[in-house]
Every structure is written in C-alpha cells, then in structure tokens.
PDB file of C-alpha atoms in Angstrom:
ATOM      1  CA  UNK A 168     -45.609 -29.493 -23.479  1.00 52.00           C
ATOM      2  CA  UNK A 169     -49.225 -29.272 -24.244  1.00 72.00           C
ATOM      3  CA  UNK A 170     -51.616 -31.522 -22.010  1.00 86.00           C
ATOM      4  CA  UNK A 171     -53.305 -34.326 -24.064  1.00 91.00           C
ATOM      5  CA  UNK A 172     -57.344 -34.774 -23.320  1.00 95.00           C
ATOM      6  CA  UNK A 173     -59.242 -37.799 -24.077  1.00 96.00           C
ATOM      7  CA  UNK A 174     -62.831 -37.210 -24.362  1.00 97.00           C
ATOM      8  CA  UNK A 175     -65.056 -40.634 -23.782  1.00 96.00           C
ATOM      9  CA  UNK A 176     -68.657 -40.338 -24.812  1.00 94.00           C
ATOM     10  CA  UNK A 177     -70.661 -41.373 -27.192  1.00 91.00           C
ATOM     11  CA  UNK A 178     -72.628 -38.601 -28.559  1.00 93.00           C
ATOM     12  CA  UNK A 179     -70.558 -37.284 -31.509  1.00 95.00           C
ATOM     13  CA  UNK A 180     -71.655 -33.376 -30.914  1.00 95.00           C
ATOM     14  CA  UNK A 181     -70.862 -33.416 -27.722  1.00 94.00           C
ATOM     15  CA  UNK A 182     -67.303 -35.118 -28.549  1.00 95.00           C
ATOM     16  CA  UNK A 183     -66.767 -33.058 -31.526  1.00 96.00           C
ATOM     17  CA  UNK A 184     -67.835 -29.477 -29.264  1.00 96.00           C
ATOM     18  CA  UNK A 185     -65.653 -30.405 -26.835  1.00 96.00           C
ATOM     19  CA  UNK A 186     -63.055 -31.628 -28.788  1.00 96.00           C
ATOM     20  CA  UNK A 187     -63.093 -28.375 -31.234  1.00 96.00           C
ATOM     21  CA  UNK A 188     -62.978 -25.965 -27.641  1.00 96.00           C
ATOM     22  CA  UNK A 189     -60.202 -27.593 -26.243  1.00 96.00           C
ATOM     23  CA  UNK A 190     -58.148 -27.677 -29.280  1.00 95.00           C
ATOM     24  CA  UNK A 191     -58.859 -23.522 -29.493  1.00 94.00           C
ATOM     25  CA  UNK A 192     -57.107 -23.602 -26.131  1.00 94.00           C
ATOM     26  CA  UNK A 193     -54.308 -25.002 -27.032  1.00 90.00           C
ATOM     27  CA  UNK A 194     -55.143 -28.746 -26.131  1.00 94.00           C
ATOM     28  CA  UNK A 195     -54.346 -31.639 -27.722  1.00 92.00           C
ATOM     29  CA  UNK A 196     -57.493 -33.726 -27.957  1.00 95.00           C
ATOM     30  CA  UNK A 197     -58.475 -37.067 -28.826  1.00 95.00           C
ATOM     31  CA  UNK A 198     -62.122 -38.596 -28.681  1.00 96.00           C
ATOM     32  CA  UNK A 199     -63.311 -42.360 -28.160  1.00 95.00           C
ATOM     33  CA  UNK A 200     -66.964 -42.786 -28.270  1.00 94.00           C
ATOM     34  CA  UNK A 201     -66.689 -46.565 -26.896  1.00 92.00           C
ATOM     35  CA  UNK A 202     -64.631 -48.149 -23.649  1.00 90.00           C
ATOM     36  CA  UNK A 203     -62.379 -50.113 -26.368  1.00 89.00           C
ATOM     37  CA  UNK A 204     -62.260 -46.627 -28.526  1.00 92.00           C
ATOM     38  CA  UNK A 205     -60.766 -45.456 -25.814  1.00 92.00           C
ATOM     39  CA  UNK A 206     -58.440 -48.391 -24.733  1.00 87.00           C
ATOM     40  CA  UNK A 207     -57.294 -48.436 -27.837  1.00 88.00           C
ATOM     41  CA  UNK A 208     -56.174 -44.574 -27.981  1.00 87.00           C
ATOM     42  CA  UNK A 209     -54.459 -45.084 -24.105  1.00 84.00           C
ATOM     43  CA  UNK A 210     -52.404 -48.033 -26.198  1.00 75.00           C
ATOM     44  CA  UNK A 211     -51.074 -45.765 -28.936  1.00 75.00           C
ATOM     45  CA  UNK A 212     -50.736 -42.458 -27.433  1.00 76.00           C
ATOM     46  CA  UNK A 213     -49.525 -40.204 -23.613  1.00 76.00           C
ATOM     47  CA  UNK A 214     -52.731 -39.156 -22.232  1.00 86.00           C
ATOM     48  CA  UNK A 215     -53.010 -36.910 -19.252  1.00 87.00           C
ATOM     49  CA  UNK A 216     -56.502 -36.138 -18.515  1.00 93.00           C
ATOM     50  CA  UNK A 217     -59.758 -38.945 -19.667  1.00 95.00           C
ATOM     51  CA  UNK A 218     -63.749 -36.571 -19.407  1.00 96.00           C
ATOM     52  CA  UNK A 219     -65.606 -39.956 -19.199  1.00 93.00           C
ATOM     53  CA  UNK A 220     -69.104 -40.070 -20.313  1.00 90.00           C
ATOM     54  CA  UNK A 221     -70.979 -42.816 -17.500  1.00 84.00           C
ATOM     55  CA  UNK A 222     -73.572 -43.973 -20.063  1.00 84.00           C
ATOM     56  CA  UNK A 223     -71.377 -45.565 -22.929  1.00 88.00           C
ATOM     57  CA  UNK A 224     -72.875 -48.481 -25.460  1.00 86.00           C
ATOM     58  CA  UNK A 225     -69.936 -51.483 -24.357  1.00 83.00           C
ATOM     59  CA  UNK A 226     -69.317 -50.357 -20.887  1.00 84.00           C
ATOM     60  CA  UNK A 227     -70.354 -48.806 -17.419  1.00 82.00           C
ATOM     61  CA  UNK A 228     -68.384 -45.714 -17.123  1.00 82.00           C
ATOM     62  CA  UNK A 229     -68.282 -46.653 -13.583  1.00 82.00           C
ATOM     63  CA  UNK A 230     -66.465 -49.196 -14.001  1.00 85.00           C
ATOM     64  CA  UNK A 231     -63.836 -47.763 -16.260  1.00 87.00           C
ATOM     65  CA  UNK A 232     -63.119 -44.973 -13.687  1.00 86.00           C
ATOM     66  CA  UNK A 233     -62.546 -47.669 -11.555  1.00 83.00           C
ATOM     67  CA  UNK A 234     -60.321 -50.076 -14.019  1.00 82.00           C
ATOM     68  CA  UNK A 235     -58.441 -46.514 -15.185  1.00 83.00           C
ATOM     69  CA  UNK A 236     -57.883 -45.338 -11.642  1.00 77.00           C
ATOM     70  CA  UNK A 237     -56.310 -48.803 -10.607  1.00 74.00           C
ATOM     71  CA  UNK A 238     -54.163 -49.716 -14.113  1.00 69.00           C
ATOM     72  CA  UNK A 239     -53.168 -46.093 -14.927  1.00 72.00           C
ATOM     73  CA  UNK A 240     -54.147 -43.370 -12.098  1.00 72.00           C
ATOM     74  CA  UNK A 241     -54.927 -41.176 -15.043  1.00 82.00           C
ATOM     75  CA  UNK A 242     -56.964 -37.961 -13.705  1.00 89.00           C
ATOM     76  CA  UNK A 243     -60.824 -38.530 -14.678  1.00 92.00           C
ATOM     77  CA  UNK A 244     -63.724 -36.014 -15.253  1.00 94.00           C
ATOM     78  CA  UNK A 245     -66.871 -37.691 -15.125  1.00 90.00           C
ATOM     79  CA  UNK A 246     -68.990 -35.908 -17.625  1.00 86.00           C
ATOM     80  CA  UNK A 247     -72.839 -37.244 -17.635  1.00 79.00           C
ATOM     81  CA  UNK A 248     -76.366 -36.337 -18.242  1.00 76.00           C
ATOM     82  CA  UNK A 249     -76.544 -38.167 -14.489  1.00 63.00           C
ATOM     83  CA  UNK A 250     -77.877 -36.005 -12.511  1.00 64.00           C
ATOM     84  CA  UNK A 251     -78.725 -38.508  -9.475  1.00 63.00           C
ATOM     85  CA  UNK A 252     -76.577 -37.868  -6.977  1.00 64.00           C
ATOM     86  CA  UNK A 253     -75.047 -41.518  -5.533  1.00 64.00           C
ATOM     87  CA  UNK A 254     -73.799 -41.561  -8.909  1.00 60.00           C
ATOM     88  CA  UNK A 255     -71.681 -38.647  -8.660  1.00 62.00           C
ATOM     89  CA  UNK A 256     -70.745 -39.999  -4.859  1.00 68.00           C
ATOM     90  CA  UNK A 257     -70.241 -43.482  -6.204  1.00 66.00           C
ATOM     91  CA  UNK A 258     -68.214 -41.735  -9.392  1.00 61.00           C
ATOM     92  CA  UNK A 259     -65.489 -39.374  -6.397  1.00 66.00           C
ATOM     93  CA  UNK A 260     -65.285 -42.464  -4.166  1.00 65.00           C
ATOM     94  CA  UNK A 261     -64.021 -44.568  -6.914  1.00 66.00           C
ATOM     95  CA  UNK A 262     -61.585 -41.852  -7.740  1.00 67.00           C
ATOM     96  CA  UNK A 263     -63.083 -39.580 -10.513  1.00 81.00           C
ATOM     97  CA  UNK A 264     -61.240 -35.869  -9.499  1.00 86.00           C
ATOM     98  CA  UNK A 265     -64.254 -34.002 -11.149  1.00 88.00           C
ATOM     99  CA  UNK A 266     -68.361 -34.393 -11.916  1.00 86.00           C
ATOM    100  CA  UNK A 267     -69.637 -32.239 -14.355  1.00 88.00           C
ATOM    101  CA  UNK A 268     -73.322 -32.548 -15.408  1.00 85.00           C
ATOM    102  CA  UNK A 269     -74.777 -31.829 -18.853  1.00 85.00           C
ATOM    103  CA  UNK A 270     -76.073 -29.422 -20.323  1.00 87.00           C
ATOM    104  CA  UNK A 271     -72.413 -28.445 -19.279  1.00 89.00           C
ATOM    105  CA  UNK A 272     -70.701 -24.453 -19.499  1.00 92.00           C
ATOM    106  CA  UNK A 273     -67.554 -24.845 -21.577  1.00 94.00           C
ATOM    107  CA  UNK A 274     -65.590 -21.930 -20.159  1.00 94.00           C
ATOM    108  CA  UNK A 275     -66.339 -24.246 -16.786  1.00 93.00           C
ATOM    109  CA  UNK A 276     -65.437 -27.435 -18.014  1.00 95.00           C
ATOM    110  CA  UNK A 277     -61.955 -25.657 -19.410  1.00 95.00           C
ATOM    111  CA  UNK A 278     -61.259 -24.078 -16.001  1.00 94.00           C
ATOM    112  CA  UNK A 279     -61.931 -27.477 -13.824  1.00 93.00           C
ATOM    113  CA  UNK A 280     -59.485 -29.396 -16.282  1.00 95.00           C
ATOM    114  CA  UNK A 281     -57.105 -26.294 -15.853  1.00 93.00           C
ATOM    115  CA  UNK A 282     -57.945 -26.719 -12.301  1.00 92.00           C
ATOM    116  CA  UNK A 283     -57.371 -30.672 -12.174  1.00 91.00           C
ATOM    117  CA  UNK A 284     -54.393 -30.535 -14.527  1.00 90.00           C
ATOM    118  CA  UNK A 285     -52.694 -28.370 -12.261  1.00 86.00           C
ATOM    119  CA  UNK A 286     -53.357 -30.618  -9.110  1.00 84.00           C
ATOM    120  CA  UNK A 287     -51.834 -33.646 -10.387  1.00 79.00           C
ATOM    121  CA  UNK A 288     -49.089 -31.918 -12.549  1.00 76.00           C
ATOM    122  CA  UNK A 289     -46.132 -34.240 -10.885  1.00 64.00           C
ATOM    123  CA  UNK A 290     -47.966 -37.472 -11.665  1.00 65.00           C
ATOM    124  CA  UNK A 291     -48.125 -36.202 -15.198  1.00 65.00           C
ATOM    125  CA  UNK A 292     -44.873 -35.474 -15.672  1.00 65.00           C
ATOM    126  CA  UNK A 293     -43.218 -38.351 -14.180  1.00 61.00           C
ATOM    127  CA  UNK A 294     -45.943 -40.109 -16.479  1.00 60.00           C
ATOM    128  CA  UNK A 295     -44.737 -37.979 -19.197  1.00 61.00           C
ATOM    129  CA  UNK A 296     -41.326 -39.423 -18.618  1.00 58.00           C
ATOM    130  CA  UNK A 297     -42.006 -43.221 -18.005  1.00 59.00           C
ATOM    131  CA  UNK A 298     -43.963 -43.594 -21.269  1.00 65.00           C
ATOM    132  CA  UNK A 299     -41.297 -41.064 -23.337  1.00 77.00           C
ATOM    133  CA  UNK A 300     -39.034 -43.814 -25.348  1.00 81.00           C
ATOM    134  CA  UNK A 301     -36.764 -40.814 -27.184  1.00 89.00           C
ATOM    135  CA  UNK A 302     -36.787 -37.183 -27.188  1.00 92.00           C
ATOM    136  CA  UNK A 303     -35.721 -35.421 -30.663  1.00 95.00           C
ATOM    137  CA  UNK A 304     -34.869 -31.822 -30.987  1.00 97.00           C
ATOM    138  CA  UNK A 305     -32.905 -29.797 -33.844  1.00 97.00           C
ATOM    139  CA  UNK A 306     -31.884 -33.023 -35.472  1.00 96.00           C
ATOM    140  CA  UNK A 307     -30.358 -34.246 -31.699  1.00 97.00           C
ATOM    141  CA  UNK A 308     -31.856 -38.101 -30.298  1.00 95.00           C
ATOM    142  CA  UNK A 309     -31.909 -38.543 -26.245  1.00 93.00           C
ATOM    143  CA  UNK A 310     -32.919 -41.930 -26.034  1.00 87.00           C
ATOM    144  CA  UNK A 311     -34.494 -42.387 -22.459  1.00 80.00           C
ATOM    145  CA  UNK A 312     -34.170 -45.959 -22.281  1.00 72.00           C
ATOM    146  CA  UNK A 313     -30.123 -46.218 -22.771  1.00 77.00           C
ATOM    147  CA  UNK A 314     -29.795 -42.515 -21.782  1.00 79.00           C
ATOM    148  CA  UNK A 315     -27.454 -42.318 -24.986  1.00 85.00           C
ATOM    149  CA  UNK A 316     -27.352 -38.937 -26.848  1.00 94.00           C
ATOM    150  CA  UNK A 317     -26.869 -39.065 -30.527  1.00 95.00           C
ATOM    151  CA  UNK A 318     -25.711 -36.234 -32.356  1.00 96.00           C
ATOM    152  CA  UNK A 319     -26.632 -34.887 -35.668  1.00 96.00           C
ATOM    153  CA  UNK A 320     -24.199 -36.471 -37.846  1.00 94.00           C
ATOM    154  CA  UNK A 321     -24.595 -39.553 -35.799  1.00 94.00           C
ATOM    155  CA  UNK A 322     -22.160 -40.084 -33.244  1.00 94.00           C
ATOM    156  CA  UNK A 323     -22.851 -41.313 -29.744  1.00 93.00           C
ATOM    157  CA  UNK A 324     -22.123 -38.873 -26.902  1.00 93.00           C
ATOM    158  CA  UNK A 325     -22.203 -40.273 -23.375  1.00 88.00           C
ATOM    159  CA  UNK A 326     -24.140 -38.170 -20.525  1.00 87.00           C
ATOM    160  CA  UNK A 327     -23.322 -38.375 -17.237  1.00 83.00           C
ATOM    161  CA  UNK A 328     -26.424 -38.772 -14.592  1.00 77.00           C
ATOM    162  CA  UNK A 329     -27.087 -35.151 -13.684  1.00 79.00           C
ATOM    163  CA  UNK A 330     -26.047 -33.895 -18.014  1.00 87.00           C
ATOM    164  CA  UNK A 331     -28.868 -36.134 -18.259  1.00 85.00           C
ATOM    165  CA  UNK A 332     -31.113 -35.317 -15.961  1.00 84.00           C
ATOM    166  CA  UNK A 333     -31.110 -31.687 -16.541  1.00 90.00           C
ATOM    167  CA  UNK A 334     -31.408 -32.061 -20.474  1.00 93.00           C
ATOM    168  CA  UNK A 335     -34.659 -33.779 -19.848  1.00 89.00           C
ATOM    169  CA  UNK A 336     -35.794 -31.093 -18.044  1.00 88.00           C
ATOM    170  CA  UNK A 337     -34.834 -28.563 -21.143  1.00 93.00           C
ATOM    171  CA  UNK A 338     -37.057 -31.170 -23.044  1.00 92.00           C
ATOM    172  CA  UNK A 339     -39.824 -31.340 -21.249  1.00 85.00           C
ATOM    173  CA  UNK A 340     -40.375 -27.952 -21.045  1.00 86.00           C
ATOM    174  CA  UNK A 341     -38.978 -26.800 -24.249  1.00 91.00           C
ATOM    175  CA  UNK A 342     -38.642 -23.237 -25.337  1.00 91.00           C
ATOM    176  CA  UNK A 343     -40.074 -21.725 -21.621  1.00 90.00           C
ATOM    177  CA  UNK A 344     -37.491 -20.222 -19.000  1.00 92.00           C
ATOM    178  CA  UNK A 345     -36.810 -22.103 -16.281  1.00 90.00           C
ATOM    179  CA  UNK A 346     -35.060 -20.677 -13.339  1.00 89.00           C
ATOM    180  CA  UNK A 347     -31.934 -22.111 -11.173  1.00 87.00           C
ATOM    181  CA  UNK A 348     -34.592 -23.480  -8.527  1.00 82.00           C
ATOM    182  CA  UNK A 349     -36.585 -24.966 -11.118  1.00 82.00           C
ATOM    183  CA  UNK A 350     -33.808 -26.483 -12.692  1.00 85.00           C
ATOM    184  CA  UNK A 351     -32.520 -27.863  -9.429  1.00 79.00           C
ATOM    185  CA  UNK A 352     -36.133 -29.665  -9.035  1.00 71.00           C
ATOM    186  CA  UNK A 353     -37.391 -30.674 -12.060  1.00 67.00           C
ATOM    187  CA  UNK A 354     -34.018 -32.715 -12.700  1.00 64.00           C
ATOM    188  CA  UNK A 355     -33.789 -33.917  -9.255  1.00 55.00           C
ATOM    189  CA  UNK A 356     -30.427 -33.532  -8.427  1.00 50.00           C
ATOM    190  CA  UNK A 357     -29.589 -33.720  -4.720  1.00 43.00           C
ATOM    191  CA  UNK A 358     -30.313 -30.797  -2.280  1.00 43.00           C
ATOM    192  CA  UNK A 359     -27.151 -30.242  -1.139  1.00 41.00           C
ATOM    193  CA  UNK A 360     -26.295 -28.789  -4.483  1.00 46.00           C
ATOM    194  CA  UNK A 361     -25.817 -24.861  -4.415  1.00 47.00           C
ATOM    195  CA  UNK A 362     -28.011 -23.496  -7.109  1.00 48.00           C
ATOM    196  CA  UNK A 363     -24.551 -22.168  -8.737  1.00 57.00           C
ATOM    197  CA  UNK A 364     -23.888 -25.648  -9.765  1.00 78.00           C
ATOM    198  CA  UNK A 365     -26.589 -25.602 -12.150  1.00 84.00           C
ATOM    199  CA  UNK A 366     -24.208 -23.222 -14.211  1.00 88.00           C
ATOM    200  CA  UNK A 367     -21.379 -25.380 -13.804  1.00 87.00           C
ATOM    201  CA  UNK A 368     -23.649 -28.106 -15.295  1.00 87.00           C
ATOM    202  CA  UNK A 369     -25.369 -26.270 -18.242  1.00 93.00           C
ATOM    203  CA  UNK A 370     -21.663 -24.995 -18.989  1.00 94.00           C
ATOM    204  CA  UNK A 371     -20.448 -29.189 -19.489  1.00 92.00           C
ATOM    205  CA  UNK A 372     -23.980 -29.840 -21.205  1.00 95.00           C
ATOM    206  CA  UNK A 373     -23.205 -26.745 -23.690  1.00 97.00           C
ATOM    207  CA  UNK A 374     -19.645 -27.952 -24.278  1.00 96.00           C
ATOM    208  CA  UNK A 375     -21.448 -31.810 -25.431  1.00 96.00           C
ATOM    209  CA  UNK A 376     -24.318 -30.575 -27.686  1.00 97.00           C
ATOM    210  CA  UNK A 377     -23.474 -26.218 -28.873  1.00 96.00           C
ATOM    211  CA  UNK A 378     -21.124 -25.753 -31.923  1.00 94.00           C
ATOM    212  CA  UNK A 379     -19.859 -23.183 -29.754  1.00 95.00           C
ATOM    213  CA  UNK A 380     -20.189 -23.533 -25.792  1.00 94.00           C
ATOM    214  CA  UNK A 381     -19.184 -20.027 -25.706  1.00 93.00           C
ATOM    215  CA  UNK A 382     -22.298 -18.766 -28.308  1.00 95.00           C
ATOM    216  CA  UNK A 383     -25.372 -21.298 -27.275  1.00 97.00           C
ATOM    217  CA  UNK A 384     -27.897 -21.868 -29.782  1.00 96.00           C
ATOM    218  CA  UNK A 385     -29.376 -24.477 -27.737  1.00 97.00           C
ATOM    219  CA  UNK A 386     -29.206 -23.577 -23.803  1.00 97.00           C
ATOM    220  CA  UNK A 387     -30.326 -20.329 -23.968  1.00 97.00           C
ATOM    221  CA  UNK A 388     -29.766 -17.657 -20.793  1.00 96.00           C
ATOM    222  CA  UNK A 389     -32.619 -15.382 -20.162  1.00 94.00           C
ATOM    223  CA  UNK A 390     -30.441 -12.903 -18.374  1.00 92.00           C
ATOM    224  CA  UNK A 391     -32.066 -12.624 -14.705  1.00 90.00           C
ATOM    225  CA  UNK A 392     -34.477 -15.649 -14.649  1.00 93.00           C
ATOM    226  CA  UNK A 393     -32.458 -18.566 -15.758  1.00 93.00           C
ATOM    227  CA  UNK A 394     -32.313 -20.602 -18.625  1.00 96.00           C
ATOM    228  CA  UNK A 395     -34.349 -22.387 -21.206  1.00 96.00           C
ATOM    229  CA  UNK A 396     -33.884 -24.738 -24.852  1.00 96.00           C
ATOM    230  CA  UNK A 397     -34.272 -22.840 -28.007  1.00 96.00           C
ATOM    231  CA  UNK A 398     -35.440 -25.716 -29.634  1.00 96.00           C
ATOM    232  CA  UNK A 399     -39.142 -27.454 -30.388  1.00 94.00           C
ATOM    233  CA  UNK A 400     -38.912 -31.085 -29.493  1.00 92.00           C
ATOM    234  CA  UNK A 401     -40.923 -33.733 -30.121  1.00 91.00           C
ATOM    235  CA  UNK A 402     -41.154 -37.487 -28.701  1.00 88.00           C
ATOM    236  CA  UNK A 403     -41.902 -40.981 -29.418  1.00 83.00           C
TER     237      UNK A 403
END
C-alpha cells in the first residue's frame, strides 16, 4: 500500500514541487498550507508521514510537532527556511524524526522520507489498521470492526481469529509475495506455530472466499517464496 505524505507549508511552489515529485514516486500526497488545512486533511484521510513547514500564517510549527507527536505520533519532517540551529534542536527534542533546510535537494528529501518511512514502518501499519473501517477487494467486504466477511452476492461468511488475521495481511499488502515467515508475523499468530500451518490456514481461507479452493484466483502461490492476493484492494 502506497505511503500517504502530507506536506504543511504555506508557499504554494514549494507545496505544489513537492507535491508533483512525490507523486512521480509513487506517493500519495496531500498539501495543507495552514495548521487547520492540515487538521482538517488528518480528519478525513490515513496519513503516514506530515513535512511541516515551522513558519505557517495560524500557527507555530513548533507547536504542531509537538500537538501531532502527542495526539497522533505521526512521523514529522520539519522542512524550514530556519536555518538557526536551537530551532532544529528545539524541533528533534520535541519529536520531529527529520530537519531539512531550504533551498532543499529533492532526490534528498525523497531518500530521508524513504529513510524515515522505513524506521517507523510498524507504527504505520498498526496505524494503517486502527483507522481501516472495511477492506474491499474483487467485489469481497472485510469489515474490520465486526470482522464479518461478506461475499459477492451478499452473504455473510464467519472468519475465525487467525482466517482473519492472515486475510488482513493479504490486504494490506495486496498483490506482493509474502513468504511463510512473513505471513506468520504480519498476522501475528502465536510462535509456537510451525510455519507449515500457514498452508493449513491459506488452504481453510481458500475453501471460504475461491470458487475453486483447488484453482485460487485469489491466494495466489508464488512457487518457492510463498504466497500473495491477486487482487487490488481498496479501503474506507
């Protein structure tokens, strides 16, 4: 699943550059150029990354890395024409995870979100999965909140705990291998589980959701390397 940016500042070119480089590299991007802009977008939509401009018209961008680190714990790169340096101290202490001063490299500013992204991947995932309210793939609803499955034509189809957990792992990494190990961890089923059992479990999961268990169109096998879903998916 692509990582969502929110860019905070309130220069338009410098939103619109950024936002327009991202996006070539496979971001999703949205851009506030106020605090409340940007309150407003963290109401409506799952953000995983906030570049935070410290000089904004309604608000100290101190003090929103401080109110976003403390609500959310969102990962935060202050981006500034700052240059003074117990502002970029004051920014880290309060819990900013990268300073990056203007005029600003964009092949740098990609590789230290790569860089931060990677870092805090588990708190975005488990993010991911707290604010996820229903997962939808080829015409199938996983509703997270009742863990109910609803097929196609509309029936209900009841999951048991680890069904479940392991088709949200298919769904939150749609359409990308995933290996036994992988499996085993993403969908946090207990350690004393031989990796073996994953088979058992994708074999019950294929006999709930494939036409024919025998013939997936769904669970794929990647001979050698695992499995993964042969489906898009998207959430709301």
């Amino acid at each position: 699943m692509e990582a969502h940016i929110l860019v905070v500042d309130d220069d338009p070119a410098i939103r619109e550059l950024i936002r327009e480089y991202l996006a070539e590299n496979d971001f999703k991007v949205s851009v506030a150029e106020t605090g409340g802009d940007m309150d407003r977008v963290l109401g409506a939509e799952v953000v995983d990354l906030v570049i935070l401009d410290l000089k904004l018209p309604d608000e100290d961008g101190l003090a929103i890395a401080r109110r976003l680190r403390e609500s959310l714990d969102l990962p935060i790169i202050i981006l500034t024409g700052r240059k003074d340096e117990a502002d970029r101290v004051m920014g880290l202490e309060l819990g900013a995870d990268d300073y990056v001063t203007k005029p600003f490299s964009q092949r740098e500013l990609l590789a230290r979100i790569k860089a931060v992204l990677r870092r805090t991947e588990s708190k975005r995932e488990a993010r991911r999965g707290e604010s996820v309210r229903a997962y939808l793939f080829s015409n199938w609803e996983l509703n997270t909140g009742t863990r109910r499955l609803k097929a196609p034509a509309g029936e209900m189809v009841d999951l048991t705990n680890s069904e479940y957990a392991l088709l949200v792992a298919f769904l939150r990494s749609p359409q990308r291998v995933l290996t036994r190990d992988q499996l085993l961890e993403a969908s946090r089923l207990h350690d004393d589980i031989y990796d073996r059992s994953i088979d058992v479990q994708i074999l019950r999961l294929r006999r709930k959701i494939e036409e024919s268990p025998n013939q997936p169109n769904l669970i794929k096998t990647e001979r050698g390397a695992g499995y993964y879903l042969n489906s898009s998916v998207e959430t709301k």
